[in-house]
Amino acid sequence: MQDKNQKGERIDRREFLQKASAGAVALSITDLPSTLLKTTAMGVVVHSYASRWNSKAESKKYPGFSNAIEMMEHCHSLGAGGVQVLVRDWDKDFAARVRSTREKLGLYVEGSIALPKSAQDVAAFEKEVISSKEAGAGVLRAVCLSGRRYETFHTATEFNEFRKNSIASLQLAEPVVRKHQVKLAIENHKDWRASELIDILKQIDSEWLGVTLDFGNSISLLEDPMEVVRTLAPRAFSTHVKDMGVAEYEDGFLLSEVPLGQGFLELKEIIDTCRKYNPAITFNLEMITRDPLKIPCLQDEYWEVFEGVNGRELARTLRTVRERKYESDLPTVSQLTDEGRLAVEEQNILDSFAYSRDRLGMR
């Protein structure tokens, strides 16, 4: 079936449904004041504060965040538009406090929750969904794999079993989010290549299941960043905004989050593409301050869990690494004291916010 838009251009049924779904996202954000829907300020993912979240370090300047409210208050002081934060064991009272804080500060909130692995987990999963919605979250981010595909699995059989179990897990989760009308956004988390994730979402076929589009993760799977964006953006409910630095090493390449504007990603084009499909999409900074990750794509073991990836993709990725190599050594933090890591983490976030305001128009 085809129709025409206001410009007289033909659009097919799938395009219409995608655009309608984008509008539904905005309407589904629980009790969100209309002023918040207009914000373009970037939010913050809890993993941007990997060192500070539940930190035990004794730091007067960078005290640890023990819960979502403390993180929200700090991120608001930076000018953030919202947060994406872990939802775990929130009772009704705490969810109400999160909602109250969100409304007072004028922030949006997205939850980050674990998927049910079996039927026995569904009740606990539903409890987290309810708590998230009571707090005001209309979008929940989840992952199918907490680790990395090329490190977690060693054979194609292992990966195929993971794929089967992931589909089963999403099939358990879908009726719950549909019942409570909350969007569940699956991240491309160094597990799925873009086409694989889209195939899974098509198989389950629910308007309540979509994507948390991470701007940089899929580079580790030898994917072109812009091709990943073009593939996943039509199904994206939320994002993890990051810029990436790369460098060569003997077994492949190094991959590292770096402050926005210091890496090689085409951030403006990525953001414009996401907004094209979902004008209400949120942009959440995930600036993880850590040592570079090793992507051992020149080792035989790496290839055991990749079917259909060809030499052209490997060559393109390594050529990109060589041509877009980080201008200096990629930063490391393992040699720093606790206070040093906390300081670098905060500065990376501040630098990224400055870039988002000055260069990306997120105010």
GROMACS .gro file of C-alpha atoms in nm:
model
  363
    1MET     CA    1   0.000   0.000   0.000
    2GLN     CA    2   0.129   0.349  -0.084
    3ASP     CA    3   0.010   0.696  -0.003
    4LYS     CA    4   0.143   1.047  -0.050
    5ASN     CA    5   0.290   1.284   0.205
    6GLN     CA    6   0.234   1.660   0.209
    7LYS     CA    7   0.502   1.710  -0.054
    8GLY     CA    8   0.334   1.462  -0.285
    9GLU     CA    9   0.608   1.202  -0.239
   10ARG     CA   10   0.502   0.841  -0.218
   11ILE     CA   11   0.552   0.663   0.112
   12ASP     CA   12   0.494   0.295   0.176
   13ARG     CA   13   0.314   0.133   0.468
   14ARG     CA   14   0.634   0.050   0.660
   15GLU     CA   15   0.758   0.410   0.642
   16PHE     CA   16   0.419   0.533   0.762
   17LEU     CA   17   0.424   0.295   1.058
   18GLN     CA   18   0.778   0.398   1.150
   19LYS     CA   19   0.684   0.764   1.158
   20ALA     CA   20   0.364   0.692   1.347
   21SER     CA   21   0.564   0.492   1.600
   22ALA     CA   22   0.800   0.786   1.650
   23GLY     CA   23   0.506   1.003   1.741
   24ALA     CA   24   0.378   0.737   1.975
   25VAL     CA   25   0.707   0.746   2.164
   26ALA     CA   26   0.654   1.110   2.251
   27LEU     CA   27   0.296   1.045   2.359
   28SER     CA   28   0.392   0.740   2.564
   29ILE     CA   29   0.642   0.916   2.791
   30THR     CA   30   0.455   0.894   3.117
   31ASP     CA   31   0.302   1.224   3.232
   32LEU     CA   32   0.591   1.416   3.080
   33PRO     CA   33   0.531   1.794   3.086
   34SER     CA   34   0.510   1.941   2.737
   35THR     CA   35   0.808   2.166   2.810
   36LEU     CA   36   1.029   1.861   2.855
   37LEU     CA   37   0.933   1.720   2.519
   38LYS     CA   38   1.089   2.029   2.360
   39THR     CA   39   1.427   1.997   2.531
   40THR     CA   40   1.727   1.929   2.314
   41ALA     CA   41   1.979   1.910   2.598
   42MET     CA   42   2.176   1.588   2.607
   43GLY     CA   43   2.112   1.335   2.884
   44VAL     CA   44   2.361   1.114   3.068
   45VAL     CA   45   2.388   0.735   3.082
   46VAL     CA   46   2.477   0.593   3.421
   47HIS     CA   47   2.781   0.420   3.266
   48SER     CA   48   2.935   0.759   3.200
   49TYR     CA   49   2.991   0.754   3.574
   50ALA     CA   50   3.136   0.404   3.588
   51SER     CA   51   3.388   0.513   3.854
   52ARG     CA   52   3.157   0.738   4.053
   53TRP     CA   53   2.845   0.519   4.059
   54ASN     CA   54   2.845   0.341   4.398
   55SER     CA   55   3.205   0.457   4.444
   56LYS     CA   56   3.374   0.363   4.771
   57ALA     CA   57   3.657   0.610   4.716
   58GLU     CA   58   3.677   0.882   4.979
   59SER     CA   59   3.652   1.193   4.765
   60LYS     CA   60   3.512   1.526   4.879
   61LYS     CA   61   3.518   1.670   4.528
   62TYR     CA   62   3.368   1.367   4.351
   63PRO     CA   63   3.148   1.186   4.606
   64GLY     CA   64   2.995   0.863   4.484
   65PHE     CA   65   2.635   0.839   4.366
   66SER     CA   66   2.448   0.586   4.579
   67ASN     CA   67   2.120   0.612   4.392
   68ALA     CA   68   1.941   0.759   4.092
   69ILE     CA   69   1.834   1.077   4.270
   70GLU     CA   70   2.189   1.177   4.356
   71MET     CA   71   2.292   1.122   3.995
   72MET     CA   72   1.994   1.320   3.866
   73GLU     CA   73   2.076   1.618   4.087
   74HIS     CA   74   2.437   1.622   3.973
   75CYS     CA   75   2.352   1.584   3.604
   76HIS     CA   76   2.100   1.866   3.633
   77SER     CA   77   2.380   2.089   3.764
   78LEU     CA   78   2.569   2.018   3.439
   79GLY     CA   79   2.272   2.125   3.227
   80ALA     CA   80   2.166   1.773   3.128
   81GLY     CA   81   1.822   1.712   2.983
   82GLY     CA   82   1.777   1.378   3.155
   83VAL     CA   83   1.934   1.054   3.270
   84GLN     CA   84   1.930   0.688   3.180
   85VAL     CA   85   1.982   0.504   3.506
   86LEU     CA   86   1.974   0.153   3.651
   87VAL     CA   87   1.639   0.042   3.792
   88ARG     CA   88   1.695  -0.224   4.051
   89ASP     CA   89   1.493  -0.300   4.365
   90TRP     CA   90   1.305   0.030   4.353
   91ASP     CA   91   1.007   0.022   4.587
   92LYS     CA   92   0.701   0.235   4.529
   93ASP     CA   93   0.825   0.508   4.764
   94PHE     CA   94   1.160   0.544   4.589
   95ALA     CA   95   0.997   0.546   4.244
   96ALA     CA   96   0.774   0.830   4.367
   97ARG     CA   97   1.080   1.019   4.489
   98VAL     CA   98   1.246   0.977   4.149
   99ARG     CA   99   0.932   1.110   3.982
  100SER     CA  100   0.918   1.407   4.217
  101THR     CA  101   1.285   1.487   4.156
  102ARG     CA  102   1.241   1.453   3.782
  103GLU     CA  103   0.947   1.692   3.781
  104LYS     CA  104   1.120   1.942   4.010
  105LEU     CA  105   1.438   1.947   3.801
  106GLY     CA  106   1.265   1.927   3.462
  107LEU     CA  107   1.447   1.612   3.352
  108TYR     CA  108   1.343   1.305   3.159
  109VAL     CA  109   1.422   0.963   3.303
  110GLU     CA  110   1.490   0.640   3.120
  111GLY     CA  111   1.538   0.309   3.297
  112SER     CA  112   1.806   0.048   3.239
  113ILE     CA  113   1.679  -0.297   3.332
  114ALA     CA  114   1.765  -0.666   3.298
  115LEU     CA  115   1.566  -0.892   3.067
  116PRO     CA  116   1.393  -1.202   3.203
  117LYS     CA  117   1.597  -1.515   3.129
  118SER     CA  118   1.315  -1.758   3.206
  119ALA     CA  119   0.947  -1.764   3.292
  120GLN     CA  120   1.043  -1.754   3.659
  121ASP     CA  121   1.201  -1.411   3.603
  122VAL     CA  122   0.895  -1.246   3.450
  123ALA     CA  123   0.738  -1.135   3.779
  124ALA     CA  124   1.059  -0.960   3.888
  125PHE     CA  125   1.093  -0.804   3.543
  126GLU     CA  126   0.738  -0.673   3.557
  127LYS     CA  127   0.805  -0.521   3.898
  128GLU     CA  128   1.098  -0.326   3.751
  129VAL     CA  129   0.883  -0.212   3.459
  130ILE     CA  130   0.613  -0.089   3.697
  131SER     CA  131   0.867   0.094   3.912
  132SER     CA  132   1.017   0.257   3.603
  133LYS     CA  133   0.680   0.375   3.479
  134GLU     CA  134   0.583   0.508   3.822
  135ALA     CA  135   0.907   0.708   3.818
  136GLY     CA  136   0.809   0.857   3.484
  137ALA     CA  137   1.018   0.649   3.243
  138GLY     CA  138   0.858   0.576   2.908
  139VAL     CA  139   1.166   0.408   2.759
  140LEU     CA  140   1.365   0.122   2.912
  141ARG     CA  141   1.707   0.022   2.784
  142ALA     CA  142   1.817  -0.342   2.803
  143VAL     CA  143   2.090  -0.564   2.663
  144CYS     CA  144   2.089  -0.926   2.557
  145LEU     CA  145   2.458  -0.976   2.648
  146SER     CA  146   2.645  -0.800   2.924
  147GLY     CA  147   2.984  -0.888   2.777
  148ARG     CA  148   3.136  -0.882   2.430
  149ARG     CA  149   3.054  -1.134   2.161
  150TYR     CA  150   3.412  -1.211   2.061
  151GLU     CA  151   3.520  -1.259   2.423
  152THR     CA  152   3.215  -1.441   2.562
  153PHE     CA  153   3.167  -1.705   2.292
  154HIS     CA  154   3.423  -1.933   2.135
  155THR     CA  155   3.218  -2.132   1.883
  156ALA     CA  156   2.934  -2.067   1.642
  157THR     CA  157   2.727  -2.319   1.838
  158GLU     CA  158   2.763  -2.115   2.156
  159PHE     CA  159   2.661  -1.796   1.979
  160ASN     CA  160   2.362  -1.958   1.809
  161GLU     CA  161   2.243  -2.085   2.147
  162PHE     CA  162   2.272  -1.731   2.281
  163ARG     CA  163   2.067  -1.604   1.989
  164LYS     CA  164   1.793  -1.858   2.056
  165ASN     CA  165   1.786  -1.773   2.427
  166SER     CA  166   1.782  -1.398   2.355
  167ILE     CA  167   1.476  -1.432   2.132
  168ALA     CA  168   1.304  -1.635   2.402
  169SER     CA  169   1.391  -1.369   2.658
  170LEU     CA  170   1.248  -1.089   2.444
  171GLN     CA  171   0.935  -1.294   2.384
  172LEU     CA  172   0.890  -1.313   2.761
  173ALA     CA  173   0.947  -0.940   2.803
  174GLU     CA  174   0.725  -0.817   2.519
  175PRO     CA  175   0.383  -0.893   2.675
  176VAL     CA  176   0.489  -0.711   2.992
  177VAL     CA  177   0.597  -0.387   2.823
  178ARG     CA  178   0.294  -0.405   2.594
  179LYS     CA  179   0.067  -0.441   2.896
  180HIS     CA  180   0.221  -0.138   3.069
  181GLN     CA  181   0.277   0.056   2.745
  182VAL     CA  182   0.647   0.119   2.799
  183LYS     CA  183   0.903   0.106   2.520
  184LEU     CA  184   1.179  -0.155   2.554
  185ALA     CA  185   1.493  -0.049   2.367
  186ILE     CA  186   1.756  -0.318   2.303
  187GLU     CA  187   2.111  -0.189   2.273
  188ASN     CA  188   2.359  -0.296   2.006
  189HIS     CA  189   2.599  -0.392   2.283
  190LYS     CA  190   2.899  -0.551   2.108
  191ASP     CA  191   2.675  -0.855   2.064
  192TRP     CA  192   2.451  -0.805   1.760
  193ARG     CA  193   2.553  -0.672   1.426
  194ALA     CA  194   2.291  -0.426   1.306
  195SER     CA  195   2.121  -0.658   1.058
  196GLU     CA  196   2.101  -0.934   1.321
  197LEU     CA  197   1.927  -0.708   1.571
  198ILE     CA  198   1.681  -0.585   1.311
  199ASP     CA  199   1.603  -0.944   1.209
  200ILE     CA  200   1.523  -1.033   1.569
  201LEU     CA  201   1.296  -0.733   1.612
  202LYS     CA  202   1.117  -0.817   1.289
  203GLN     CA  203   1.070  -1.174   1.407
  204ILE     CA  204   0.901  -1.062   1.730
  205ASP     CA  205   0.721  -0.777   1.548
  206SER     CA  206   0.606  -0.548   1.830
  207GLU     CA  207   0.570  -0.171   1.836
  208TRP     CA  208   0.692  -0.184   2.198
  209LEU     CA  209   1.032  -0.331   2.110
  210GLY     CA  210   1.299  -0.116   1.950
  211VAL     CA  211   1.661  -0.010   1.978
  212THR     CA  212   1.895   0.185   2.201
  213LEU     CA  213   2.130   0.297   1.926
  214ASP     CA  214   2.488   0.306   2.050
  215PHE     CA  215   2.696   0.522   1.817
  216GLY     CA  216   3.024   0.332   1.855
  217ASN     CA  217   2.985  -0.023   1.985
  218SER     CA  218   2.944  -0.191   1.648
  219ILE     CA  219   3.287  -0.080   1.529
  220SER     CA  220   3.417  -0.371   1.738
  221LEU     CA  221   3.214  -0.602   1.512
  222LEU     CA  222   3.373  -0.455   1.197
  223GLU     CA  223   3.067  -0.253   1.102
  224ASP     CA  224   3.068   0.089   0.939
  225PRO     CA  225   2.926   0.334   1.197
  226MET     CA  226   2.702   0.522   0.953
  227GLU     CA  227   2.566   0.202   0.803
  228VAL     CA  228   2.476   0.086   1.155
  229VAL     CA  229   2.294   0.415   1.215
  230ARG     CA  230   2.105   0.393   0.887
  231THR     CA  231   2.000   0.037   0.970
  232LEU     CA  232   1.897   0.087   1.332
  233ALA     CA  233   1.771   0.447   1.344
  234PRO     CA  234   1.425   0.358   1.203
  235ARG     CA  235   1.369   0.141   1.511
  236ALA     CA  236   1.550   0.354   1.770
  237PHE     CA  237   1.374   0.481   2.082
  238SER     CA  238   1.689   0.607   2.257
  239THR     CA  239   2.062   0.648   2.199
  240HIS     CA  240   2.403   0.622   2.358
  241VAL     CA  241   2.598   0.920   2.230
  242LYS     CA  242   2.973   0.874   2.210
  243ASP     CA  243   3.274   0.953   1.998
  244MET     CA  244   3.541   0.693   1.929
  245GLY     CA  245   3.919   0.691   1.902
  246VAL     CA  246   4.103   0.408   1.731
  247ALA     CA  247   4.462   0.291   1.696
  248GLU     CA  248   4.643  -0.015   1.562
  249TYR     CA  249   4.784  -0.297   1.773
  250GLU     CA  250   4.941  -0.627   1.675
  251ASP     CA  251   4.623  -0.840   1.693
  252GLY     CA  252   4.383  -0.590   1.543
  253PHE     CA  253   4.291  -0.247   1.672
  254LEU     CA  254   4.222  -0.051   1.990
  255LEU     CA  255   3.885   0.115   2.046
  256SER     CA  256   3.814   0.382   2.304
  257GLU     CA  257   3.541   0.627   2.398
  258VAL     CA  258   3.680   0.980   2.387
  259PRO     CA  259   3.516   1.318   2.460
  260LEU     CA  260   3.276   1.428   2.189
  261GLY     CA  261   3.451   1.595   1.900
  262GLN     CA  262   3.785   1.424   1.964
  263GLY     CA  263   3.708   1.102   1.776
  264PHE     CA  264   3.625   1.017   1.416
  265LEU     CA  265   3.247   0.971   1.422
  266GLU     CA  266   3.026   1.200   1.214
  267LEU     CA  267   2.817   1.306   1.512
  268LYS     CA  268   2.604   1.571   1.342
  269GLU     CA  269   2.505   1.335   1.062
  270ILE     CA  270   2.428   1.056   1.309
  271ILE     CA  271   2.208   1.283   1.520
  272ASP     CA  272   2.025   1.422   1.218
  273THR     CA  273   1.957   1.067   1.094
  274CYS     CA  274   1.815   0.962   1.431
  275ARG     CA  275   1.588   1.267   1.446
  276LYS     CA  276   1.467   1.204   1.093
  277TYR     CA  277   1.304   0.880   1.205
  278ASN     CA  278   1.212   0.979   1.561
  279PRO     CA  279   1.188   1.353   1.636
  280ALA     CA  280   1.129   1.273   2.005
  281ILE     CA  281   1.438   1.053   2.042
  282THR     CA  282   1.664   1.119   2.340
  283PHE     CA  283   2.041   1.161   2.316
  284ASN     CA  284   2.221   1.021   2.619
  285LEU     CA  285   2.595   1.065   2.665
  286GLU     CA  286   2.782   0.742   2.734
  287MET     CA  287   3.138   0.863   2.783
  288ILE     CA  288   3.300   0.562   2.952
  289THR     CA  289   3.636   0.661   3.096
  290ARG     CA  290   3.853   0.347   3.079
  291ASP     CA  291   4.153   0.194   2.909
  292PRO     CA  292   4.114   0.121   2.536
  293LEU     CA  293   3.946  -0.207   2.442
  294LYS     CA  294   4.142  -0.458   2.237
  295ILE     CA  295   3.957  -0.582   1.929
  296PRO     CA  296   4.155  -0.894   1.822
  297CYS     CA  297   4.016  -0.914   1.470
  298LEU     CA  298   4.341  -1.059   1.331
  299GLN     CA  299   4.319  -1.362   1.559
  300ASP     CA  300   4.147  -1.680   1.441
  301GLU     CA  301   3.943  -1.706   1.760
  302TYR     CA  302   3.768  -1.376   1.687
  303TRP     CA  303   3.615  -1.517   1.367
  304GLU     CA  304   3.461  -1.827   1.523
  305VAL     CA  305   3.144  -1.636   1.615
  306PHE     CA  306   3.098  -1.435   1.294
  307GLU     CA  307   2.919  -1.584   0.997
  308GLY     CA  308   2.886  -1.389   0.675
  309VAL     CA  309   3.142  -1.120   0.764
  310ASN     CA  310   3.379  -1.086   0.474
  311GLY     CA  311   3.733  -0.968   0.415
  312ARG     CA  312   3.610  -0.645   0.260
  313GLU     CA  313   3.460  -0.540   0.594
  314LEU     CA  314   3.781  -0.625   0.775
  315ALA     CA  315   3.985  -0.431   0.521
  316ARG     CA  316   3.756  -0.128   0.542
  317THR     CA  317   3.772  -0.125   0.922
  318LEU     CA  318   4.152  -0.155   0.934
  319ARG     CA  319   4.184   0.112   0.667
  320THR     CA  320   3.965   0.341   0.878
  321VAL     CA  321   4.179   0.270   1.183
  322ARG     CA  322   4.491   0.360   0.989
  323GLU     CA  323   4.349   0.672   0.826
  324ARG     CA  324   4.156   0.802   1.129
  325LYS     CA  325   4.404   0.704   1.398
  326TYR     CA  326   4.375   0.902   1.721
  327GLU     CA  327   4.610   1.199   1.709
  328SER     CA  328   4.805   1.086   2.016
  329ASP     CA  329   4.817   0.772   2.227
  330LEU     CA  330   4.470   0.669   2.333
  331PRO     CA  331   4.413   0.776   2.695
  332THR     CA  332   4.443   0.524   2.977
  333VAL     CA  333   4.331   0.553   3.340
  334SER     CA  334   4.438   0.226   3.504
  335GLN     CA  335   4.759   0.392   3.621
  336LEU     CA  336   4.571   0.669   3.805
  337THR     CA  337   4.463   0.692   4.166
  338ASP     CA  338   4.092   0.671   4.250
  339GLU     CA  339   4.079   1.050   4.275
  340GLY     CA  340   4.261   1.082   3.945
  341ARG     CA  341   4.015   0.854   3.765
  342LEU     CA  342   3.720   1.042   3.912
  343ALA     CA  343   3.867   1.373   3.800
  344VAL     CA  344   3.931   1.255   3.443
  345GLU     CA  345   3.583   1.101   3.426
  346GLU     CA  346   3.417   1.428   3.527
  347GLN     CA  347   3.630   1.635   3.289
  348ASN     CA  348   3.549   1.404   2.997
  349ILE     CA  349   3.179   1.450   3.067
  350LEU     CA  350   3.213   1.828   3.100
  351ASP     CA  351   3.409   1.846   2.773
  352SER     CA  352   3.145   1.638   2.597
  353PHE     CA  353   2.864   1.859   2.724
  354ALA     CA  354   3.046   2.170   2.606
  355TYR     CA  355   3.082   2.018   2.259
  356SER     CA  356   2.718   1.909   2.251
  357ARG     CA  357   2.605   2.265   2.331
  358ASP     CA  358   2.853   2.456   2.114
  359ARG     CA  359   2.879   2.228   1.811
  360LEU     CA  360   2.570   2.006   1.812
  361GLY     CA  361   2.310   2.260   1.926
  362MET     CA  362   2.196   2.056   2.227
  363ARG     CA  363   2.089   2.325   2.473
   0.00000   0.00000   0.00000
